[in-house]
Short mmCIF file of C-alpha atoms in Angstrom, two decimals:
data_model
loop_
_atom_site.label_atom_id
_atom_site.label_comp_id
_atom_site.label_asym_id
_atom_site.label_seq_id
_atom_site.Cartn_x
_atom_site.Cartn_y
_atom_site.Cartn_z
CA UNK A 5 -48.13 86.57 65.60
CA UNK A 6 -46.72 83.58 63.76
CA UNK A 7 -43.53 82.37 64.29
CA UNK A 8 -41.29 83.03 61.22
CA UNK A 9 -38.95 80.05 59.79
CA UNK A 10 -36.01 80.02 57.31
CA UNK A 11 -36.97 78.71 53.68
CA UNK A 12 -35.12 75.37 53.76
CA UNK A 13 -34.57 75.64 50.05
CA UNK A 14 -32.18 78.29 50.86
CA UNK A 15 -28.38 76.95 51.55
CA UNK A 16 -26.34 79.18 54.15
CA UNK A 17 -23.47 79.27 56.16
CA UNK A 18 -21.99 81.77 58.54
CA UNK A 19 -18.40 82.88 58.43
CA UNK A 20 -17.20 82.78 61.79
CA UNK A 21 -13.91 84.42 61.06
CA UNK A 22 -15.40 87.21 59.59
CA UNK A 23 -18.04 87.64 61.95
CA UNK A 24 -15.70 87.82 64.67
CA UNK A 25 -13.76 90.47 62.96
CA UNK A 26 -16.68 92.56 62.15
CA UNK A 27 -17.77 92.32 65.99
CA UNK A 28 -13.91 93.40 66.85
CA UNK A 29 -14.32 96.27 64.37
CA UNK A 30 -17.68 97.46 66.11
CA UNK A 31 -16.06 96.94 69.70
CA UNK A 32 -13.28 99.27 68.89
CA UNK A 33 -15.35 101.90 67.29
CA UNK A 34 -14.24 101.23 63.72
CA UNK A 35 -16.77 100.76 60.66
CA UNK A 36 -16.58 97.03 59.53
CA UNK A 37 -18.31 98.19 56.30
CA UNK A 38 -20.81 95.75 54.60
CA UNK A 39 -18.97 92.69 55.03
CA UNK A 40 -21.13 89.69 55.10
CA UNK A 41 -21.08 87.30 57.78
CA UNK A 42 -23.76 85.22 56.43
CA UNK A 43 -23.51 83.58 52.99
CA UNK A 44 -26.83 81.98 51.20
CA UNK A 45 -27.38 81.03 47.98
CA UNK A 46 -31.10 81.21 46.15
CA UNK A 47 -31.40 79.49 42.70
CA UNK A 48 -27.94 79.61 42.03
CA UNK A 49 -26.96 83.24 43.06
CA UNK A 50 -25.33 83.81 46.15
CA UNK A 51 -26.06 86.62 48.51
CA UNK A 52 -24.50 87.78 51.66
CA UNK A 53 -25.97 89.13 54.83
CA UNK A 54 -24.30 91.91 56.90
CA UNK A 55 -23.80 91.26 60.55
CA UNK A 56 -27.24 92.54 62.05
CA UNK A 57 -28.95 90.62 58.74
CA UNK A 58 -27.07 87.73 59.78
CA UNK A 59 -27.77 87.66 63.16
CA UNK A 60 -31.27 88.05 62.37
CA UNK A 61 -31.43 85.48 60.04
CA UNK A 62 -29.83 83.02 62.60
CA UNK A 63 -32.59 83.82 65.25
CA UNK A 64 -35.18 82.82 62.61
CA UNK A 65 -35.35 79.29 63.67
CA UNK A 66 -39.04 78.55 63.41
CA UNK A 67 -39.69 78.95 67.13
CA UNK A 68 -39.33 82.78 67.48
CA UNK A 69 -41.89 85.35 66.37
CA UNK A 70 -40.88 88.92 65.13
CA UNK A 71 -41.40 90.56 68.53
CA UNK A 72 -39.39 87.45 69.84
CA UNK A 73 -36.32 88.39 67.61
CA UNK A 74 -36.61 92.11 68.41
CA UNK A 75 -36.50 90.94 72.16
CA UNK A 76 -33.01 88.94 71.78
CA UNK A 77 -31.60 91.49 69.34
CA UNK A 78 -32.23 94.45 71.61
CA UNK A 79 -30.33 91.80 74.38
CA UNK A 80 -27.36 90.98 71.74
CA UNK A 81 -26.68 94.53 70.74
CA UNK A 82 -27.57 96.45 74.06
CA UNK A 83 -30.12 98.58 72.41
CA UNK A 84 -34.15 99.35 73.08
CA UNK A 85 -36.43 97.11 71.28
CA UNK A 86 -37.95 100.48 69.86
CA UNK A 87 -35.05 101.26 67.59
CA UNK A 88 -35.15 97.87 66.43
CA UNK A 89 -38.74 97.24 65.50
CA UNK A 90 -38.89 99.18 62.44
CA UNK A 91 -35.52 97.66 60.84
CA UNK A 92 -36.17 94.01 62.05
CA UNK A 93 -39.64 94.23 60.28
CA UNK A 94 -38.45 95.62 57.05
CA UNK A 95 -35.77 93.01 57.02
CA UNK A 96 -38.10 90.09 57.63
CA UNK A 97 -40.50 91.55 55.11
CA UNK A 98 -38.00 91.39 52.13
CA UNK A 99 -37.01 88.21 52.77
CA UNK A 100 -40.64 86.88 53.12
CA UNK A 101 -41.26 88.98 50.05
CA UNK A 102 -38.04 86.93 48.39
CA UNK A 103 -39.19 83.88 49.42
CA UNK A 104 -36.35 83.41 51.54
CA UNK A 105 -38.37 83.21 55.13
CA UNK A 106 -41.90 81.43 55.75
CA UNK A 107 -44.67 81.82 58.20
CA UNK A 108 -44.31 78.95 60.34
CA UNK B 15 -18.77 92.83 48.74
CA UNK B 16 -15.42 91.40 48.89
CA UNK B 17 -15.12 87.67 49.95
CA UNK B 18 -11.74 87.55 51.87
CA UNK B 19 -11.28 85.57 53.70
CA UNK B 20 -13.63 82.63 53.85
CA UNK B 21 -13.63 80.07 56.38
CA UNK B 22 -13.64 77.16 53.94
CA UNK B 23 -14.18 77.29 49.97
CA UNK B 24 -17.51 78.11 48.58
CA UNK B 25 -16.54 76.24 45.43
CA UNK B 26 -14.46 73.39 44.73
CA UNK B 27 -13.53 70.84 42.22
CA UNK B 28 -12.74 67.19 42.52
CA UNK B 29 -11.12 64.94 40.53
CA UNK B 30 -13.00 61.54 41.39
CA UNK B 31 -12.01 59.53 38.34
CA UNK B 32 -9.40 60.77 35.74
CA UNK B 33 -10.14 58.09 33.34
CA UNK B 34 -7.44 55.56 34.15
CA UNK B 35 -8.09 55.20 38.23
CA UNK B 36 -10.47 56.30 40.52
CA UNK B 37 -10.21 57.47 44.19
CA UNK B 38 -10.70 54.71 46.47
CA UNK B 39 -13.83 54.36 47.77
CA UNK B 40 -13.57 55.14 51.32
CA UNK B 41 -11.30 57.94 50.81
CA UNK B 42 -14.16 59.17 48.27
CA UNK B 43 -16.61 58.69 51.44
CA UNK B 44 -14.58 60.73 53.56
CA UNK B 45 -13.81 63.82 50.74
CA UNK B 46 -17.65 63.93 50.48
CA UNK B 47 -18.14 64.27 54.13
CA UNK B 48 -15.20 66.76 54.41
CA UNK B 49 -16.98 68.85 51.82
CA UNK B 50 -20.34 68.22 53.43
CA UNK B 51 -18.94 69.89 56.66
CA UNK B 52 -17.02 72.30 55.09
CA UNK B 53 -20.52 73.54 53.82
CA UNK B 54 -19.13 73.93 49.94
CA UNK B 55 -22.04 75.43 47.85
CA UNK B 56 -20.99 74.50 44.54
CA UNK B 57 -19.17 71.28 43.47
CA UNK B 58 -17.85 70.12 40.02
CA UNK B 59 -17.00 66.61 39.79
CA UNK B 60 -14.35 66.96 37.08
CA UNK B 61 -12.67 64.81 34.48
CA UNK B 62 -14.57 61.66 34.28
CA UNK B 63 -16.40 60.97 37.49
CA UNK B 64 -19.07 58.91 35.81
CA UNK B 65 -16.34 56.13 35.66
CA UNK B 66 -16.44 55.77 39.47
CA UNK B 67 -18.57 53.05 41.03
CA UNK B 68 -19.62 55.27 43.88
CA UNK B 69 -20.63 58.41 41.84
CA UNK B 70 -24.16 58.22 41.98
CA UNK B 71 -24.52 57.65 45.73
CA UNK B 72 -22.00 60.53 46.32
CA UNK B 73 -23.92 62.83 44.41
CA UNK B 74 -26.95 61.78 45.94
CA UNK B 75 -25.71 62.44 49.52
CA UNK B 76 -23.95 65.42 48.54
CA UNK B 77 -26.98 66.99 47.00
CA UNK B 78 -28.98 66.04 50.06
CA UNK B 79 -26.63 68.18 52.60
CA UNK B 80 -27.21 71.42 50.24
CA UNK B 81 -24.41 71.08 47.91
CA UNK B 82 -25.21 72.30 43.98
CA UNK B 83 -23.50 69.32 42.41
CA UNK B 84 -21.89 69.35 39.00
CA UNK B 85 -20.78 66.22 36.71
CA UNK B 86 -18.26 66.36 34.07
CA UNK B 87 -18.26 63.85 31.51
CA UNK B 88 -16.85 62.61 28.30
CA UNK B 89 -18.27 60.89 25.50
CA UNK B 90 -17.60 57.27 26.03
CA UNK B 91 -20.03 54.57 25.97
CA UNK B 92 -19.12 53.47 29.88
CA UNK B 93 -19.68 57.02 30.76
CA UNK B 94 -23.16 57.63 29.08
CA UNK B 95 -24.29 54.24 30.43
CA UNK B 96 -24.17 55.86 33.90
CA UNK B 97 -25.98 58.86 33.12
CA UNK B 98 -29.74 57.59 33.55
CA UNK B 99 -28.84 56.79 37.34
CA UNK B 100 -28.12 60.61 38.14
CA UNK B 101 -30.34 62.44 39.46
CA UNK B 102 -32.54 64.45 36.80
CA UNK B 103 -31.85 67.53 38.66
CA UNK B 104 -27.95 67.36 38.42
CA UNK B 105 -26.15 69.12 35.40
CA UNK B 106 -23.99 67.14 33.32
CA UNK B 107 -21.35 68.85 31.60
CA UNK B 108 -20.29 67.36 28.43
CA UNK B 109 -16.72 68.35 27.36
CA UNK B 110 -17.16 68.89 23.77
CA UNK B 111 -13.18 69.52 23.16
CA UNK B 112 -13.23 66.23 21.26
CA UNK B 113 -15.53 67.68 18.89
CA UNK B 114 -13.28 70.61 17.85
CA UNK B 115 -11.01 69.38 14.91
CA UNK B 116 -8.29 70.86 13.12
CA UNK B 117 -10.78 71.84 10.45
CA UNK B 118 -13.86 72.72 12.41
CA UNK B 119 -16.40 71.11 14.21
CA UNK B 120 -17.46 67.74 14.13
CA UNK B 121 -20.90 68.39 13.54
CA UNK B 122 -21.78 64.81 13.13
CA UNK B 123 -20.44 63.63 16.36
CA UNK B 124 -22.11 66.45 18.35
CA UNK B 125 -25.23 65.45 16.71
CA UNK B 126 -24.79 61.84 17.62
CA UNK B 127 -23.97 62.71 21.35
CA UNK B 128 -26.66 65.08 21.55
CA UNK B 129 -29.34 62.24 19.99
CA UNK B 130 -27.82 59.97 23.11
CA UNK B 131 -28.45 62.51 25.57
CA UNK B 132 -31.98 63.08 24.07
CA UNK B 133 -32.52 59.14 24.43
CA UNK B 134 -32.00 59.68 27.97
CA UNK B 135 -34.23 62.46 28.48
CA UNK B 136 -31.25 64.82 28.93
CA UNK B 137 -29.66 68.19 27.85
CA UNK B 138 -26.23 68.30 29.01
CA UNK B 139 -24.23 71.40 29.45
CA UNK B 140 -21.50 72.19 27.12
CA UNK B 141 -18.01 72.57 28.44
CA UNK B 142 -14.90 73.68 26.65
CA UNK B 143 -11.65 74.60 27.91
CA UNK B 144 -10.69 77.26 25.61
CA UNK B 145 -7.26 76.68 23.99
CA UNK B 146 -5.15 78.06 21.21
CA UNK B 147 -6.84 75.13 19.11
CA UNK B 148 -10.20 75.41 19.68
CA UNK B 149 -10.95 79.17 20.68
CA UNK B 150 -12.00 80.12 16.90
CA UNK B 151 -14.62 77.49 17.28
CA UNK B 152 -16.22 79.08 19.97
CA UNK B 153 -18.69 81.09 17.47
CA UNK B 154 -19.96 78.05 15.74
CA UNK B 155 -20.08 76.02 19.12
CA UNK B 156 -22.32 78.62 20.23
CA UNK B 157 -24.44 78.52 17.28
CA UNK B 158 -24.66 74.72 17.25
CA UNK B 159 -25.58 74.79 21.18
CA UNK B 160 -28.69 77.00 20.33
CA UNK B 161 -29.62 74.89 17.44
CA UNK B 162 -29.54 71.67 19.48
CA UNK B 163 -31.40 73.22 22.41
CA UNK B 164 -28.25 73.73 24.81
CA UNK B 165 -29.34 76.63 27.27
CA UNK B 166 -25.64 76.51 29.47
CA UNK B 167 -22.24 76.67 27.94
CA UNK B 168 -19.32 76.74 30.38
CA UNK B 169 -16.08 77.98 29.56
CA UNK B 170 -13.53 76.57 32.56
CA UNK B 171 -9.99 77.71 33.40
CA UNK B 172 -7.12 75.80 32.10
CA UNK B 173 -6.38 72.98 34.32
CA UNK B 174 -2.29 72.03 35.53
CA UNK B 175 -1.13 69.18 36.10
CA UNK B 176 2.46 67.60 36.56
CA UNK B 177 2.90 67.47 32.86
CA UNK B 178 1.24 70.81 32.10
CA UNK B 179 4.61 72.67 31.18
CA UNK B 180 5.09 70.07 28.42
CA UNK B 181 1.92 69.13 27.03
CA UNK B 182 -0.20 72.34 27.77
CA UNK B 183 1.84 75.43 27.75
CA UNK B 184 1.86 75.37 23.59
CA UNK B 185 -1.74 75.31 23.76
CA UNK B 186 -2.44 78.03 26.28
CA UNK B 187 -4.72 81.01 24.81
CA UNK B 188 -2.91 84.04 24.15
CA UNK B 189 -3.21 87.68 23.97
CA UNK B 190 -3.11 87.35 19.94
CA UNK B 191 -5.50 84.69 20.15
CA UNK B 192 -8.17 86.66 22.21
CA UNK B 193 -7.28 89.81 19.94
CA UNK B 194 -8.34 87.35 16.60
CA UNK B 195 -11.85 86.36 18.97
CA UNK B 196 -12.31 90.15 19.41
CA UNK B 197 -12.51 90.64 15.81
CA UNK B 198 -15.33 87.48 15.59
CA UNK B 199 -17.37 89.46 18.39
CA UNK B 200 -18.42 92.25 16.36
CA UNK B 201 -22.09 91.74 18.27
CA UNK B 202 -21.46 90.31 21.56
CA UNK B 203 -25.28 89.39 22.50
CA UNK B 204 -25.55 87.73 18.95
CA UNK B 205 -22.42 85.50 19.41
CA UNK B 206 -23.71 84.38 22.61
CA UNK B 207 -26.79 83.00 21.05
CA UNK B 208 -29.16 83.58 23.74
CA UNK B 209 -26.60 81.03 25.55
CA UNK B 210 -26.16 81.01 29.67
CA UNK B 211 -22.40 81.38 29.55
CA UNK B 212 -20.07 80.66 32.57
CA UNK B 213 -16.96 82.23 31.51
CA UNK B 214 -14.04 81.69 34.20
CA UNK B 215 -11.34 83.87 32.46
CA UNK B 216 -11.49 87.23 32.83
CA UNK B 217 -10.09 88.47 29.73
CA UNK B 218 -12.17 86.28 27.61
CA UNK B 219 -15.20 87.51 29.83
CA UNK B 220 -14.54 90.83 28.74
CA UNK B 221 -15.01 90.05 25.18
CA UNK B 222 -17.96 87.88 25.66
CA UNK B 223 -19.83 90.59 27.75
CA UNK B 224 -18.27 93.91 26.84
CA UNK B 225 -21.16 96.11 28.19
CA UNK B 226 -20.31 94.21 31.88
CA UNK B 227 -23.29 92.93 33.51
CA UNK B 228 -24.09 91.39 36.89
CA UNK B 229 -22.32 88.11 36.66
CA UNK B 230 -18.90 89.21 37.86
CA UNK B 231 -20.21 92.03 40.27
CA UNK B 232 -18.75 90.20 43.26
CA UNK B 233 -15.42 89.58 41.36
CA UNK B 234 -12.52 90.39 43.86
CA UNK B 235 -9.48 88.85 42.19
CA UNK B 236 -8.07 85.42 41.97
CA UNK B 237 -10.40 83.40 44.37
CA UNK B 238 -7.82 80.20 44.65
CA UNK B 239 -7.45 79.48 48.31
CA UNK B 240 -10.13 81.20 49.32
CA UNK B 241 -13.58 80.55 47.91
CA UNK B 242 -11.93 78.32 45.39
CA UNK B 243 -10.70 74.76 46.21
CA UNK B 244 -9.46 71.68 44.10
CA UNK B 245 -9.23 68.27 45.34
CA UNK B 246 -7.16 65.93 43.66
CA UNK B 247 -7.28 62.10 42.91
CA UNK B 248 -5.03 61.67 45.98
CA UNK B 249 -7.55 64.14 48.53
CA UNK B 250 -5.07 66.72 48.20
CA UNK B 251 -5.98 69.92 48.59
CA UNK B 252 -5.26 72.67 46.25
CA UNK B 253 -5.87 76.24 45.58
CA UNK B 254 -7.51 75.55 42.70
CA UNK B 255 -6.86 73.42 39.73
CA UNK B 256 -4.93 76.13 37.77
CA UNK B 257 -2.47 76.44 40.70
CA UNK B 258 -1.14 72.95 42.11
CA UNK B 259 0.08 73.88 45.15
CA UNK B 260 -0.79 71.02 48.18
CA UNK B 261 -2.37 72.80 51.04
CA UNK B 262 -3.20 69.58 52.83
CA UNK B 263 -5.01 66.28 52.62
CA UNK B 264 -8.60 65.57 53.44
CA UNK B 265 -7.52 62.33 54.86
CA UNK B 266 -6.19 63.72 58.05
CA UNK B 267 -7.52 67.47 58.01
CA UNK B 268 -10.88 69.04 57.41
CA UNK B 269 -11.18 72.20 55.26
CA UNK B 270 -11.28 74.21 58.47
CA UNK B 271 -7.86 73.00 59.59
CA UNK B 272 -6.65 73.48 56.07
CA UNK B 273 -8.22 76.94 55.29
CA UNK B 274 -6.67 78.11 58.83
CA UNK B 275 -3.05 77.05 57.94
CA UNK B 276 0.11 79.34 57.29
CA UNK B 277 0.19 77.78 53.92
CA UNK B 278 -3.05 78.82 52.89
CA UNK B 279 -3.01 82.21 54.23
CA UNK B 280 0.57 82.66 52.44
CA UNK B 281 -1.43 81.92 48.83
CA UNK B 282 -3.51 84.52 49.87
CA UNK B 283 -1.27 87.26 50.61
CA UNK B 284 0.59 85.88 47.37
CA UNK B 285 -2.64 86.46 45.28
CA UNK B 286 -2.88 90.36 47.06
CA UNK B 287 0.42 91.22 45.83
CA UNK B 288 -0.17 93.31 42.88
CA UNK B 289 2.57 91.99 40.34
CA UNK B 290 4.90 94.43 38.90
CA UNK B 291 3.70 94.34 35.54
CA UNK B 292 0.13 95.59 36.91
CA UNK B 293 1.58 98.56 38.28
CA UNK B 294 -0.17 101.31 37.16
CA UNK B 295 -2.55 99.71 34.86
CA UNK B 296 -6.25 101.33 35.11
CA UNK B 297 -7.87 98.23 35.42
CA UNK B 298 -5.74 96.63 38.11
CA UNK B 299 -8.82 97.64 40.40
CA UNK B 300 -10.93 95.34 38.07
CA UNK B 301 -9.00 92.21 37.41
CA UNK B 302 -6.67 92.20 40.31
CA UNK B 303 -4.21 90.60 38.29
CA UNK B 304 -6.67 88.00 36.69
CA UNK B 305 -5.27 83.97 37.49
CA UNK B 306 -2.48 84.11 39.48
CA UNK B 307 -1.96 80.44 39.30
CA UNK B 308 -1.63 80.48 35.55
CA UNK B 309 0.94 83.60 36.08
CA UNK B 310 3.14 81.57 38.51
CA UNK B 311 3.03 78.29 36.45
CA UNK B 312 3.79 79.99 33.45
CA UNK B 313 6.81 82.68 33.36
CA UNK B 314 4.96 85.45 32.21
CA UNK B 315 6.49 89.21 32.02
CA UNK B 316 6.18 90.87 35.37
CA UNK B 317 4.16 88.12 36.70
CA UNK B 318 1.10 89.39 34.92
CA UNK B 319 -2.07 86.88 33.84
CA UNK B 320 -0.91 85.06 30.48
CA UNK B 321 -4.01 86.23 28.98
CA UNK B 322 -2.87 89.72 29.43
CA UNK B 323 -2.11 91.77 26.70
CA UNK B 324 -0.43 94.61 28.85
CA UNK B 325 -0.80 97.33 30.98
CA UNK B 326 -3.78 99.66 30.28
#
């Protein structure tokens, strides 16, 4: 399995304050909604990734395979890898299709 | 998805040179570094940045850091002479206001400036701050743009400076001006002439895009001091260039620090308050009170955006 990396043409940043607020809301059992914690621009258009998508995005650093990302995410959110595999695969496939991710 | 509250701005305007004087080079370098550190996505170098000795280096460095930079220009020979030094990928926004005359468009002047740009292998983006005197010429300008091969036309917000009340208020577009424009725009798509339009003002945008669209799908109201910031010639940060209010100075503080300040948060709380004149308006959930900077600077009825015709 190849590693995944972010397309270097995609400019992005993490919104630390919002990320913290969303995590706090989740910890308190509240619904944080779809607040974006990672902002990125592709061809001049801005997009937002929610907390889980943003976490996956940050894990895709050119050293991890999809399986590595699932393993790290399982630790981060304290859930089984089986629960995550499908979602991570769908998310990374979508981003590969958009050209935001590349195979390393 | 809403954009409150961001760690630092996403878009900024920066007065690097106002036509008379420029920001000192060391300060300009520091501002550029602050913008890079803040990961500002979009930067417009406003007024006359091509008159600044360091503009090319600054644009190159900011672009290399991932910031999408646009450069405004007037039509002076000194400014045009710098154009070939700019990377071709950097959009150049030509202020076409000087070509809007009392008796119509200066087609000769516009044709000549287009020839100058073409000779340098460039096509500018046209930029016009709408005012009472020129808003009636939008149709002619759009049609000219289409014939001239212009792809993009920007209609920015009205800047406010120290002399605003004395010099600009009489030129502010009023709801009546917008009504007259609306009568001209029977077929908005045809009126737009195939141009990519960047329209800051919501009420003008409504006329040009009556069927809506995706361009404002993430509009969450006035973005002053949130996704938007303005840096003046002294490196003082303001909520936006329609809202002069010093929030901090980039020589002494980063955007992170300024955006965490009580003063900035007070501005956002101010923006979030529903103006009295907007109470029970069915469209408040769409406009959120429109431009709060102009509403603050120009005494308006119950705090409404001065371009708003009234409660709907």
